[in-house]
Structure formats: C-alpha cells, structure tokens
C-alpha cells in the first residue's frame, strides 16, 4: 500500500514500477526533509488508524474492507482538515475517493491488518487462523493450524511482523505454541524466537525500511 498526501490511492502490485518512476520524478532536491516528512505522515496516519479502529492489529470480514476504509478515510480527512488553518482547507477536497480493494482480499472470510511504525500497513488474508493457535496452543493438534503457521514462516512475502505481534501480545501462550510446533518443551522466546526469525526471515531483519507514504501534493507551489 502506498499513500500520497492529500487523496489516497490503492494501487495494485502491477503498478509498482510506474509508482517508483513517479516517486523518482516528484522527489525534491531536499530529500532528507521529504524523507522525514514522509515518516511523520505515516506516523499520523497510523495514529489515526489506531484512534479509529482501537488497535494497530485488527481483523475485518473481507466483504467489509471497502466500507470500513471509506469510513476510516472520511474520519482521517475530516481530522486532518480540522487541524489545518481555515484558509488552507479550501485547497483540499473534503471527500476521500472510494476504496476498491482487490477481490483477492475481499473474498476472504477475514482479513487481518497490522499497522506497524516502520513497515506501514500490512494486509493478511485469513489472519484469524494464524492468531488462534498463539492464543490457544491446543489448536496445534490440528494439522490445518500447523500448516497456517508454517506457511507464514516459509512465505518470502511475509515479514517477522505477525510473529513479533504474537510474541508481544501472548508471551506465554506463544511460547507454548512454538514449543508444540517444534516439539521443543524448553522453547525460550528470548533466544529461540530470534533464531527462528533469522532462519526464515533473515532478509527482513536486514532490510532498511522506508516510509510507505509519499509526500506529494498537487496543490504545492
């Protein structure tokens, strides 16, 4: 997900190259200032997400994604306009564009959203099946739940983020879940979890994260 200041647009993965070219064209000479501005914009968007939804990790029915984000973006824009000087408000549209998430997301019974400070907003189809065994490790007696976790581990498109969230939120039950998954009753989250992430998610641990928000405003002079 890439966000532009002002109106927000959801772009499919196929537009990545075009977006990168656009970002290069609009990048100003004072890149360090714009970089800092981009992080600040992402922080404000995340703060608004948490304020509106009540958490930085939520799950929604797939068919409710568009409606939920239409309502959230309306809230976000209204809040942003209220914080602006009155003479500036008229430059910006009061209505957010309608969101249209791809069917690959909306077709799922549930979609998880995690808005991380560094990694930005991430979407996880079927996240509830991933979370459940970390809350109740006995579910790992069922092969289906084991496959969900191993699938997340083996995916090269999923970072350490959902795993870190489980360890942070459910320290003891997540320890039990990993102990059951790897048949290691002495599993230690402080030691073994980091080694697990290094083994399966090493590229993400080395990655230098950049803001997912681009400070581009067509009203700027």
JSON list of C-alpha atoms in Angstrom, two decimals:
[
{"chain": "A", "resi": 1, "resn": "UNK", "atom": "CA", "xyz": [0.00, 0.00, 0.00]},
{"chain": "A", "resi": 2, "resn": "UNK", "atom": "CA", "xyz": [1.38, 3.38, -0.98]},
{"chain": "A", "resi": 3, "resn": "UNK", "atom": "CA", "xyz": [-0.21, 6.60, 0.23]},
{"chain": "A", "resi": 4, "resn": "UNK", "atom": "CA", "xyz": [0.09, 10.06, -1.28]},
{"chain": "A", "resi": 5, "resn": "UNK", "atom": "CA", "xyz": [-0.57, 13.12, 0.81]},
{"chain": "A", "resi": 6, "resn": "UNK", "atom": "CA", "xyz": [-3.99, 14.58, 0.11]},
{"chain": "A", "resi": 7, "resn": "UNK", "atom": "CA", "xyz": [-6.13, 11.97, -1.60]},
{"chain": "A", "resi": 8, "resn": "UNK", "atom": "CA", "xyz": [-5.23, 8.32, -1.03]},
{"chain": "A", "resi": 9, "resn": "UNK", "atom": "CA", "xyz": [-4.99, 5.72, -3.76]},
{"chain": "A", "resi": 10, "resn": "UNK", "atom": "CA", "xyz": [-4.79, 1.94, -3.58]},
{"chain": "A", "resi": 11, "resn": "UNK", "atom": "CA", "xyz": [-2.50, 0.65, -6.31]},
{"chain": "A", "resi": 12, "resn": "UNK", "atom": "CA", "xyz": [-2.18, -2.99, -7.43]},
{"chain": "A", "resi": 13, "resn": "UNK", "atom": "CA", "xyz": [1.20, -4.77, -7.38]},
{"chain": "A", "resi": 14, "resn": "UNK", "atom": "CA", "xyz": [1.45, -4.44, -11.17]},
{"chain": "A", "resi": 15, "resn": "UNK", "atom": "CA", "xyz": [1.76, -0.68, -10.81]},
{"chain": "A", "resi": 16, "resn": "UNK", "atom": "CA", "xyz": [4.87, -0.89, -8.63]},
{"chain": "A", "resi": 17, "resn": "UNK", "atom": "CA", "xyz": [7.32, 0.10, -11.41]},
{"chain": "A", "resi": 18, "resn": "UNK", "atom": "CA", "xyz": [5.17, 3.02, -12.54]},
{"chain": "A", "resi": 19, "resn": "UNK", "atom": "CA", "xyz": [4.85, 4.18, -8.95]},
{"chain": "A", "resi": 20, "resn": "UNK", "atom": "CA", "xyz": [8.61, 4.01, -8.42]},
{"chain": "A", "resi": 21, "resn": "UNK", "atom": "CA", "xyz": [9.14, 6.07, -11.59]},
{"chain": "A", "resi": 22, "resn": "UNK", "atom": "CA", "xyz": [6.61, 8.63, -10.37]},
{"chain": "A", "resi": 23, "resn": "UNK", "atom": "CA", "xyz": [8.25, 8.80, -6.96]},
{"chain": "A", "resi": 24, "resn": "UNK", "atom": "CA", "xyz": [11.62, 9.47, -8.62]},
{"chain": "A", "resi": 25, "resn": "UNK", "atom": "CA", "xyz": [10.12, 12.30, -10.68]},
{"chain": "A", "resi": 26, "resn": "UNK", "atom": "CA", "xyz": [8.47, 14.05, -7.77]},
{"chain": "A", "resi": 27, "resn": "UNK", "atom": "CA", "xyz": [11.33, 13.57, -5.32]},
{"chain": "A", "resi": 28, "resn": "UNK", "atom": "CA", "xyz": [12.56, 17.06, -4.36]},
{"chain": "A", "resi": 29, "resn": "UNK", "atom": "CA", "xyz": [16.17, 18.10, -4.05]},
{"chain": "A", "resi": 30, "resn": "UNK", "atom": "CA", "xyz": [15.86, 18.30, -0.27]},
{"chain": "A", "resi": 31, "resn": "UNK", "atom": "CA", "xyz": [15.29, 14.56, 0.03]},
{"chain": "A", "resi": 32, "resn": "UNK", "atom": "CA", "xyz": [16.21, 14.37, 3.72]},
{"chain": "A", "resi": 33, "resn": "UNK", "atom": "CA", "xyz": [13.45, 16.83, 4.63]},
{"chain": "A", "resi": 34, "resn": "UNK", "atom": "CA", "xyz": [10.91, 14.98, 2.48]},
{"chain": "A", "resi": 35, "resn": "UNK", "atom": "CA", "xyz": [12.03, 11.67, 3.95]},
{"chain": "A", "resi": 36, "resn": "UNK", "atom": "CA", "xyz": [11.40, 12.99, 7.45]},
{"chain": "A", "resi": 37, "resn": "UNK", "atom": "CA", "xyz": [8.06, 14.38, 6.31]},
{"chain": "A", "resi": 38, "resn": "UNK", "atom": "CA", "xyz": [7.08, 11.00, 4.88]},
{"chain": "A", "resi": 39, "resn": "UNK", "atom": "CA", "xyz": [7.80, 9.26, 8.19]},
{"chain": "A", "resi": 40, "resn": "UNK", "atom": "CA", "xyz": [5.80, 11.90, 10.03]},
{"chain": "A", "resi": 41, "resn": "UNK", "atom": "CA", "xyz": [2.85, 11.47, 7.66]},
{"chain": "A", "resi": 42, "resn": "UNK", "atom": "CA", "xyz": [2.95, 7.71, 8.12]},
{"chain": "A", "resi": 43, "resn": "UNK", "atom": "CA", "xyz": [3.04, 8.16, 11.91]},
{"chain": "A", "resi": 44, "resn": "UNK", "atom": "CA", "xyz": [-0.02, 10.43, 11.81]},
{"chain": "A", "resi": 45, "resn": "UNK", "atom": "CA", "xyz": [-1.90, 8.04, 9.54]},
{"chain": "A", "resi": 46, "resn": "UNK", "atom": "CA", "xyz": [-1.07, 5.16, 11.89]},
{"chain": "A", "resi": 47, "resn": "UNK", "atom": "CA", "xyz": [-2.14, 7.19, 14.93]},
{"chain": "A", "resi": 48, "resn": "UNK", "atom": "CA", "xyz": [-5.46, 7.91, 13.24]},
{"chain": "A", "resi": 49, "resn": "UNK", "atom": "CA", "xyz": [-5.84, 4.23, 12.34]},
{"chain": "A", "resi": 50, "resn": "UNK", "atom": "CA", "xyz": [-5.37, 3.26, 15.99]},
{"chain": "A", "resi": 51, "resn": "UNK", "atom": "CA", "xyz": [-7.66, 6.04, 17.18]},
{"chain": "A", "resi": 52, "resn": "UNK", "atom": "CA", "xyz": [-10.42, 4.96, 14.78]},
{"chain": "A", "resi": 53, "resn": "UNK", "atom": "CA", "xyz": [-10.15, 1.16, 14.95]},
{"chain": "A", "resi": 54, "resn": "UNK", "atom": "CA", "xyz": [-8.90, 0.95, 18.55]},
{"chain": "A", "resi": 55, "resn": "UNK", "atom": "CA", "xyz": [-5.72, -1.04, 17.85]},
{"chain": "A", "resi": 56, "resn": "UNK", "atom": "CA", "xyz": [-2.83, -1.39, 15.40]},
{"chain": "A", "resi": 57, "resn": "UNK", "atom": "CA", "xyz": [-3.91, -5.00, 14.74]},
{"chain": "A", "resi": 58, "resn": "UNK", "atom": "CA", "xyz": [-7.47, -5.71, 13.67]},
{"chain": "A", "resi": 59, "resn": "UNK", "atom": "CA", "xyz": [-9.38, -8.25, 11.61]},
{"chain": "A", "resi": 60, "resn": "UNK", "atom": "CA", "xyz": [-12.32, -7.46, 9.35]},
{"chain": "A", "resi": 61, "resn": "UNK", "atom": "CA", "xyz": [-14.63, -9.54, 7.17]},
{"chain": "A", "resi": 62, "resn": "UNK", "atom": "CA", "xyz": [-13.26, -9.35, 3.65]},
{"chain": "A", "resi": 63, "resn": "UNK", "atom": "CA", "xyz": [-16.52, -8.01, 2.23]},
{"chain": "A", "resi": 64, "resn": "UNK", "atom": "CA", "xyz": [-16.40, -5.15, 4.77]},
{"chain": "A", "resi": 65, "resn": "UNK", "atom": "CA", "xyz": [-12.95, -3.85, 3.81]},
{"chain": "A", "resi": 66, "resn": "UNK", "atom": "CA", "xyz": [-14.10, -1.23, 1.31]},
{"chain": "A", "resi": 67, "resn": "UNK", "atom": "CA", "xyz": [-16.80, 0.14, 3.60]},
{"chain": "A", "resi": 68, "resn": "UNK", "atom": "CA", "xyz": [-14.52, 0.16, 6.64]},
{"chain": "A", "resi": 69, "resn": "UNK", "atom": "CA", "xyz": [-11.79, 2.08, 4.82]},
{"chain": "A", "resi": 70, "resn": "UNK", "atom": "CA", "xyz": [-14.23, 4.50, 3.23]},
{"chain": "A", "resi": 71, "resn": "UNK", "atom": "CA", "xyz": [-15.42, 5.37, 6.74]},
{"chain": "A", "resi": 72, "resn": "UNK", "atom": "CA", "xyz": [-11.90, 5.50, 8.15]},
{"chain": "A", "resi": 73, "resn": "UNK", "atom": "CA", "xyz": [-10.57, 7.72, 5.35]},
{"chain": "A", "resi": 74, "resn": "UNK", "atom": "CA", "xyz": [-13.51, 10.07, 5.83]},
{"chain": "A", "resi": 75, "resn": "UNK", "atom": "CA", "xyz": [-12.60, 10.25, 9.53]},
{"chain": "A", "resi": 76, "resn": "UNK", "atom": "CA", "xyz": [-8.93, 10.77, 8.71]},
{"chain": "A", "resi": 77, "resn": "UNK", "atom": "CA", "xyz": [-9.54, 13.57, 6.20]},
{"chain": "A", "resi": 78, "resn": "UNK", "atom": "CA", "xyz": [-12.03, 15.32, 8.46]},
{"chain": "A", "resi": 79, "resn": "UNK", "atom": "CA", "xyz": [-9.48, 15.22, 11.28]},
{"chain": "A", "resi": 80, "resn": "UNK", "atom": "CA", "xyz": [-6.69, 16.50, 9.01]},
{"chain": "A", "resi": 81, "resn": "UNK", "atom": "CA", "xyz": [-8.85, 19.37, 7.73]},
{"chain": "A", "resi": 82, "resn": "UNK", "atom": "CA", "xyz": [-9.80, 20.36, 11.27]},
{"chain": "A", "resi": 83, "resn": "UNK", "atom": "CA", "xyz": [-6.11, 20.66, 12.13]},
{"chain": "A", "resi": 84, "resn": "UNK", "atom": "CA", "xyz": [-5.43, 22.99, 9.18]},
{"chain": "A", "resi": 85, "resn": "UNK", "atom": "CA", "xyz": [-5.66, 26.78, 9.20]},
{"chain": "A", "resi": 86, "resn": "UNK", "atom": "CA", "xyz": [-9.03, 27.80, 7.78]},
{"chain": "A", "resi": 87, "resn": "UNK", "atom": "CA", "xyz": [-7.51, 29.48, 4.73]},
{"chain": "A", "resi": 88, "resn": "UNK", "atom": "CA", "xyz": [-5.80, 26.21, 3.76]},
{"chain": "A", "resi": 89, "resn": "UNK", "atom": "CA", "xyz": [-8.85, 23.95, 3.98]},
{"chain": "A", "resi": 90, "resn": "UNK", "atom": "CA", "xyz": [-10.44, 25.14, 0.74]},
{"chain": "A", "resi": 91, "resn": "UNK", "atom": "CA", "xyz": [-7.45, 23.81, -1.23]},
{"chain": "A", "resi": 92, "resn": "UNK", "atom": "CA", "xyz": [-8.27, 20.23, -0.34]},
{"chain": "A", "resi": 93, "resn": "UNK", "atom": "CA", "xyz": [-11.23, 18.02, -1.24]},
{"chain": "A", "resi": 94, "resn": "UNK", "atom": "CA", "xyz": [-13.37, 17.15, 1.77]},
{"chain": "A", "resi": 95, "resn": "UNK", "atom": "CA", "xyz": [-14.33, 13.72, 0.41]},
{"chain": "A", "resi": 96, "resn": "UNK", "atom": "CA", "xyz": [-11.96, 10.77, 0.14]},
{"chain": "A", "resi": 97, "resn": "UNK", "atom": "CA", "xyz": [-12.04, 8.65, -3.01]},
{"chain": "A", "resi": 98, "resn": "UNK", "atom": "CA", "xyz": [-13.91, 5.37, -2.68]},
{"chain": "A", "resi": 99, "resn": "UNK", "atom": "CA", "xyz": [-11.67, 2.43, -1.84]},
{"chain": "A", "resi": 100, "resn": "UNK", "atom": "CA", "xyz": [-11.77, -0.61, -4.09]},
{"chain": "A", "resi": 101, "resn": "UNK", "atom": "CA", "xyz": [-9.72, -3.45, -2.67]},
{"chain": "A", "resi": 102, "resn": "UNK", "atom": "CA", "xyz": [-8.90, -6.37, -4.99]},
{"chain": "A", "resi": 103, "resn": "UNK", "atom": "CA", "xyz": [-11.15, -9.40, -4.87]},
{"chain": "A", "resi": 104, "resn": "UNK", "atom": "CA", "xyz": [-8.13, -11.43, -3.72]},
{"chain": "A", "resi": 105, "resn": "UNK", "atom": "CA", "xyz": [-8.63, -9.68, -0.36]},
{"chain": "A", "resi": 106, "resn": "UNK", "atom": "CA", "xyz": [-12.37, -9.12, -0.20]},
{"chain": "A", "resi": 107, "resn": "UNK", "atom": "CA", "xyz": [-13.20, -12.76, -0.98]},
{"chain": "A", "resi": 108, "resn": "UNK", "atom": "CA", "xyz": [-11.77, -13.95, 2.36]},
{"chain": "A", "resi": 109, "resn": "UNK", "atom": "CA", "xyz": [-13.88, -14.57, 5.45]},
{"chain": "A", "resi": 110, "resn": "UNK", "atom": "CA", "xyz": [-11.49, -12.36, 7.39]},
{"chain": "A", "resi": 111, "resn": "UNK", "atom": "CA", "xyz": [-8.54, -10.13, 6.61]},
{"chain": "A", "resi": 112, "resn": "UNK", "atom": "CA", "xyz": [-6.02, -9.05, 9.21]},
{"chain": "A", "resi": 113, "resn": "UNK", "atom": "CA", "xyz": [-4.49, -5.59, 9.20]},
{"chain": "A", "resi": 114, "resn": "UNK", "atom": "CA", "xyz": [-1.36, -4.66, 11.12]},
{"chain": "A", "resi": 115, "resn": "UNK", "atom": "CA", "xyz": [-0.17, -1.06, 11.02]},
{"chain": "A", "resi": 116, "resn": "UNK", "atom": "CA", "xyz": [3.46, -1.07, 12.10]},
{"chain": "A", "resi": 117, "resn": "UNK", "atom": "CA", "xyz": [5.53, 2.04, 12.82]},
{"chain": "A", "resi": 118, "resn": "UNK", "atom": "CA", "xyz": [8.23, 1.03, 10.33]},
{"chain": "A", "resi": 119, "resn": "UNK", "atom": "CA", "xyz": [6.61, -1.47, 7.98]},
{"chain": "A", "resi": 120, "resn": "UNK", "atom": "CA", "xyz": [3.44, 0.52, 7.46]},
{"chain": "A", "resi": 121, "resn": "UNK", "atom": "CA", "xyz": [0.02, -1.00, 6.82]},
{"chain": "A", "resi": 122, "resn": "UNK", "atom": "CA", "xyz": [0.03, -4.73, 6.01]},
{"chain": "A", "resi": 123, "resn": "UNK", "atom": "CA", "xyz": [-2.86, -6.98, 4.98]},
{"chain": "A", "resi": 124, "resn": "UNK", "atom": "CA", "xyz": [-3.07, -10.69, 5.84]},
{"chain": "A", "resi": 125, "resn": "UNK", "atom": "CA", "xyz": [-5.93, -12.76, 4.38]},
{"chain": "A", "resi": 126, "resn": "UNK", "atom": "CA", "xyz": [-7.24, -15.25, 6.95]},
{"chain": "A", "resi": 127, "resn": "UNK", "atom": "CA", "xyz": [-5.15, -13.85, 9.80]},
{"chain": "A", "resi": 128, "resn": "UNK", "atom": "CA", "xyz": [-7.56, -15.16, 12.44]},
{"chain": "A", "resi": 129, "resn": "UNK", "atom": "CA", "xyz": [-6.43, -18.74, 11.73]},
{"chain": "A", "resi": 130, "resn": "UNK", "atom": "CA", "xyz": [-2.83, -17.61, 12.34]},
{"chain": "A", "resi": 131, "resn": "UNK", "atom": "CA", "xyz": [-3.64, -15.81, 15.60]},
{"chain": "A", "resi": 132, "resn": "UNK", "atom": "CA", "xyz": [-5.84, -18.53, 17.10]},
{"chain": "A", "resi": 133, "resn": "UNK", "atom": "CA", "xyz": [-3.15, -21.13, 17.99]},
{"chain": "A", "resi": 134, "resn": "UNK", "atom": "CA", "xyz": [-0.95, -18.47, 19.57]},
{"chain": "A", "resi": 135, "resn": "UNK", "atom": "CA", "xyz": [-3.83, -17.72, 21.93]},
{"chain": "A", "resi": 136, "resn": "UNK", "atom": "CA", "xyz": [-4.76, -21.39, 22.36]},
{"chain": "A", "resi": 137, "resn": "UNK", "atom": "CA", "xyz": [-1.80, -23.70, 21.60]},
{"chain": "A", "resi": 138, "resn": "UNK", "atom": "CA", "xyz": [-4.00, -26.80, 21.83]},
{"chain": "A", "resi": 139, "resn": "UNK", "atom": "CA", "xyz": [-5.31, -25.92, 18.39]},
{"chain": "A", "resi": 140, "resn": "UNK", "atom": "CA", "xyz": [-1.96, -27.05, 17.01]},
{"chain": "A", "resi": 141, "resn": "UNK", "atom": "CA", "xyz": [-3.16, -30.60, 17.49]},
{"chain": "A", "resi": 142, "resn": "UNK", "atom": "CA", "xyz": [-5.00, -29.89, 14.23]},
{"chain": "A", "resi": 143, "resn": "UNK", "atom": "CA", "xyz": [-2.82, -30.05, 11.13]},
{"chain": "A", "resi": 144, "resn": "UNK", "atom": "CA", "xyz": [-4.66, -27.17, 9.49]},
{"chain": "A", "resi": 145, "resn": "UNK", "atom": "CA", "xyz": [-3.42, -24.69, 12.10]},
{"chain": "A", "resi": 146, "resn": "UNK", "atom": "CA", "xyz": [0.13, -26.02, 11.92]},
{"chain": "A", "resi": 147, "resn": "UNK", "atom": "CA", "xyz": [0.07, -25.50, 8.16]},
{"chain": "A", "resi": 148, "resn": "UNK", "atom": "CA", "xyz": [-1.04, -21.90, 8.55]},
{"chain": "A", "resi": 149, "resn": "UNK", "atom": "CA", "xyz": [1.92, -21.04, 10.79]},
{"chain": "A", "resi": 150, "resn": "UNK", "atom": "CA", "xyz": [4.46, -22.93, 8.68]},
{"chain": "A", "resi": 151, "resn": "UNK", "atom": "CA", "xyz": [3.02, -21.25, 5.60]},
{"chain": "A", "resi": 152, "resn": "UNK", "atom": "CA", "xyz": [3.65, -17.84, 7.15]},
{"chain": "A", "resi": 153, "resn": "UNK", "atom": "CA", "xyz": [7.17, -18.92, 8.11]},
{"chain": "A", "resi": 154, "resn": "UNK", "atom": "CA", "xyz": [8.02, -20.14, 4.62]},
{"chain": "A", "resi": 155, "resn": "UNK", "atom": "CA", "xyz": [6.49, -17.20, 2.77]},
{"chain": "A", "resi": 156, "resn": "UNK", "atom": "CA", "xyz": [9.05, -14.80, 1.31]},
{"chain": "A", "resi": 157, "resn": "UNK", "atom": "CA", "xyz": [6.46, -12.00, 1.27]},
{"chain": "A", "resi": 158, "resn": "UNK", "atom": "CA", "xyz": [5.58, -12.05, 4.98]},
{"chain": "A", "resi": 159, "resn": "UNK", "atom": "CA", "xyz": [7.98, -10.34, 7.36]},
{"chain": "A", "resi": 160, "resn": "UNK", "atom": "CA", "xyz": [8.62, -11.01, 11.03]},
{"chain": "A", "resi": 161, "resn": "UNK", "atom": "CA", "xyz": [5.78, -8.63, 11.90]},
{"chain": "A", "resi": 162, "resn": "UNK", "atom": "CA", "xyz": [2.87, -11.03, 12.58]},
{"chain": "A", "resi": 163, "resn": "UNK", "atom": "CA", "xyz": [5.16, -13.33, 14.58]},
{"chain": "A", "resi": 164, "resn": "UNK", "atom": "CA", "xyz": [6.50, -10.44, 16.64]},
{"chain": "A", "resi": 165, "resn": "UNK", "atom": "CA", "xyz": [2.96, -9.32, 17.38]},
{"chain": "A", "resi": 166, "resn": "UNK", "atom": "CA", "xyz": [2.04, -12.76, 18.68]},
{"chain": "A", "resi": 167, "resn": "UNK", "atom": "CA", "xyz": [5.07, -12.92, 20.99]},
{"chain": "A", "resi": 168, "resn": "UNK", "atom": "CA", "xyz": [4.42, -9.38, 22.27]},
{"chain": "A", "resi": 169, "resn": "UNK", "atom": "CA", "xyz": [0.72, -9.95, 22.92]},
{"chain": "A", "resi": 170, "resn": "UNK", "atom": "CA", "xyz": [0.72, -13.55, 24.10]},
{"chain": "A", "resi": 171, "resn": "UNK", "atom": "CA", "xyz": [4.19, -14.20, 25.57]},
{"chain": "A", "resi": 172, "resn": "UNK", "atom": "CA", "xyz": [3.40, -17.42, 27.44]},
{"chain": "A", "resi": 173, "resn": "UNK", "atom": "CA", "xyz": [0.87, -18.98, 25.09]},
{"chain": "A", "resi": 174, "resn": "UNK", "atom": "CA", "xyz": [3.05, -18.12, 22.09]},
{"chain": "A", "resi": 175, "resn": "UNK", "atom": "CA", "xyz": [5.96, -19.86, 23.83]},
{"chain": "A", "resi": 176, "resn": "UNK", "atom": "CA", "xyz": [3.75, -22.91, 24.28]},
{"chain": "A", "resi": 177, "resn": "UNK", "atom": "CA", "xyz": [2.67, -22.72, 20.64]},
{"chain": "A", "resi": 178, "resn": "UNK", "atom": "CA", "xyz": [6.24, -22.70, 19.35]},
{"chain": "A", "resi": 179, "resn": "UNK", "atom": "CA", "xyz": [7.17, -25.46, 21.79]},
{"chain": "A", "resi": 180, "resn": "UNK", "atom": "CA", "xyz": [4.35, -27.61, 20.41]},
{"chain": "A", "resi": 181, "resn": "UNK", "atom": "CA", "xyz": [5.05, -26.73, 16.79]},
{"chain": "A", "resi": 182, "resn": "UNK", "atom": "CA", "xyz": [8.74, -27.64, 17.01]},
{"chain": "A", "resi": 183, "resn": "UNK", "atom": "CA", "xyz": [8.45, -30.37, 19.66]},
{"chain": "A", "resi": 184, "resn": "UNK", "atom": "CA", "xyz": [10.73, -28.40, 21.96]},
{"chain": "A", "resi": 185, "resn": "UNK", "atom": "CA", "xyz": [9.34, -28.21, 25.52]},
{"chain": "A", "resi": 186, "resn": "UNK", "atom": "CA", "xyz": [12.23, -25.95, 26.53]},
{"chain": "A", "resi": 187, "resn": "UNK", "atom": "CA", "xyz": [11.43, -23.32, 23.92]},
{"chain": "A", "resi": 188, "resn": "UNK", "atom": "CA", "xyz": [12.59, -19.87, 25.03]},
{"chain": "A", "resi": 189, "resn": "UNK", "atom": "CA", "xyz": [11.13, -16.87, 23.21]},
{"chain": "A", "resi": 190, "resn": "UNK", "atom": "CA", "xyz": [14.06, -14.68, 24.22]},
{"chain": "A", "resi": 191, "resn": "UNK", "atom": "CA", "xyz": [16.55, -16.98, 22.49]},
{"chain": "A", "resi": 192, "resn": "UNK", "atom": "CA", "xyz": [14.82, -19.39, 20.15]},
{"chain": "A", "resi": 193, "resn": "UNK", "atom": "CA", "xyz": [12.40, -16.93, 18.58]},
{"chain": "A", "resi": 194, "resn": "UNK", "atom": "CA", "xyz": [15.20, -14.72, 17.29]},
{"chain": "A", "resi": 195, "resn": "UNK", "atom": "CA", "xyz": [17.00, -17.74, 15.84]},
{"chain": "A", "resi": 196, "resn": "UNK", "atom": "CA", "xyz": [13.77, -18.83, 14.15]},
{"chain": "A", "resi": 197, "resn": "UNK", "atom": "CA", "xyz": [13.32, -15.42, 12.55]},
{"chain": "A", "resi": 198, "resn": "UNK", "atom": "CA", "xyz": [16.95, -15.36, 11.42]},
{"chain": "A", "resi": 199, "resn": "UNK", "atom": "CA", "xyz": [16.48, -18.74, 9.76]},
{"chain": "A", "resi": 200, "resn": "UNK", "atom": "CA", "xyz": [13.23, -17.96, 7.93]},
{"chain": "A", "resi": 201, "resn": "UNK", "atom": "CA", "xyz": [13.07, -14.17, 7.77]},
{"chain": "A", "resi": 202, "resn": "UNK", "atom": "CA", "xyz": [16.70, -13.13, 7.58]},
{"chain": "A", "resi": 203, "resn": "UNK", "atom": "CA", "xyz": [16.17, -10.82, 4.61]},
{"chain": "A", "resi": 204, "resn": "UNK", "atom": "CA", "xyz": [13.55, -8.84, 6.52]},
{"chain": "A", "resi": 205, "resn": "UNK", "atom": "CA", "xyz": [15.83, -8.50, 9.55]},
{"chain": "A", "resi": 206, "resn": "UNK", "atom": "CA", "xyz": [18.45, -6.88, 7.31]},
{"chain": "A", "resi": 207, "resn": "UNK", "atom": "CA", "xyz": [16.01, -4.73, 5.37]},
{"chain": "A", "resi": 208, "resn": "UNK", "atom": "CA", "xyz": [16.18, -0.95, 5.68]},
{"chain": "A", "resi": 209, "resn": "UNK", "atom": "CA", "xyz": [12.55, 0.10, 5.90]},
{"chain": "A", "resi": 210, "resn": "UNK", "atom": "CA", "xyz": [11.36, 3.22, 4.12]},
{"chain": "A", "resi": 211, "resn": "UNK", "atom": "CA", "xyz": [8.08, 5.10, 4.56]},
{"chain": "A", "resi": 212, "resn": "UNK", "atom": "CA", "xyz": [5.12, 3.78, 2.60]},
{"chain": "A", "resi": 213, "resn": "UNK", "atom": "CA", "xyz": [3.83, 7.35, 2.34]},
{"chain": "A", "resi": 214, "resn": "UNK", "atom": "CA", "xyz": [4.96, 9.66, -0.46]},
{"chain": "A", "resi": 215, "resn": "UNK", "atom": "CA", "xyz": [4.69, 13.40, 0.32]},
{"chain": "A", "resi": 216, "resn": "UNK", "atom": "CA", "xyz": [3.27, 14.53, -3.00]},
{"chain": "A", "resi": 217, "resn": "UNK", "atom": "CA", "xyz": [0.73, 17.33, -3.14]},
{"chain": "A", "resi": 218, "resn": "UNK", "atom": "CA", "xyz": [-0.59, 18.73, -6.40]},
{"chain": "A", "resi": 219, "resn": "UNK", "atom": "CA", "xyz": [-1.56, 21.94, -4.60]},
{"chain": "A", "resi": 220, "resn": "UNK", "atom": "CA", "xyz": [2.01, 22.76, -3.61]},
{"chain": "A", "resi": 221, "resn": "UNK", "atom": "CA", "xyz": [3.54, 25.69, -5.45]}
]
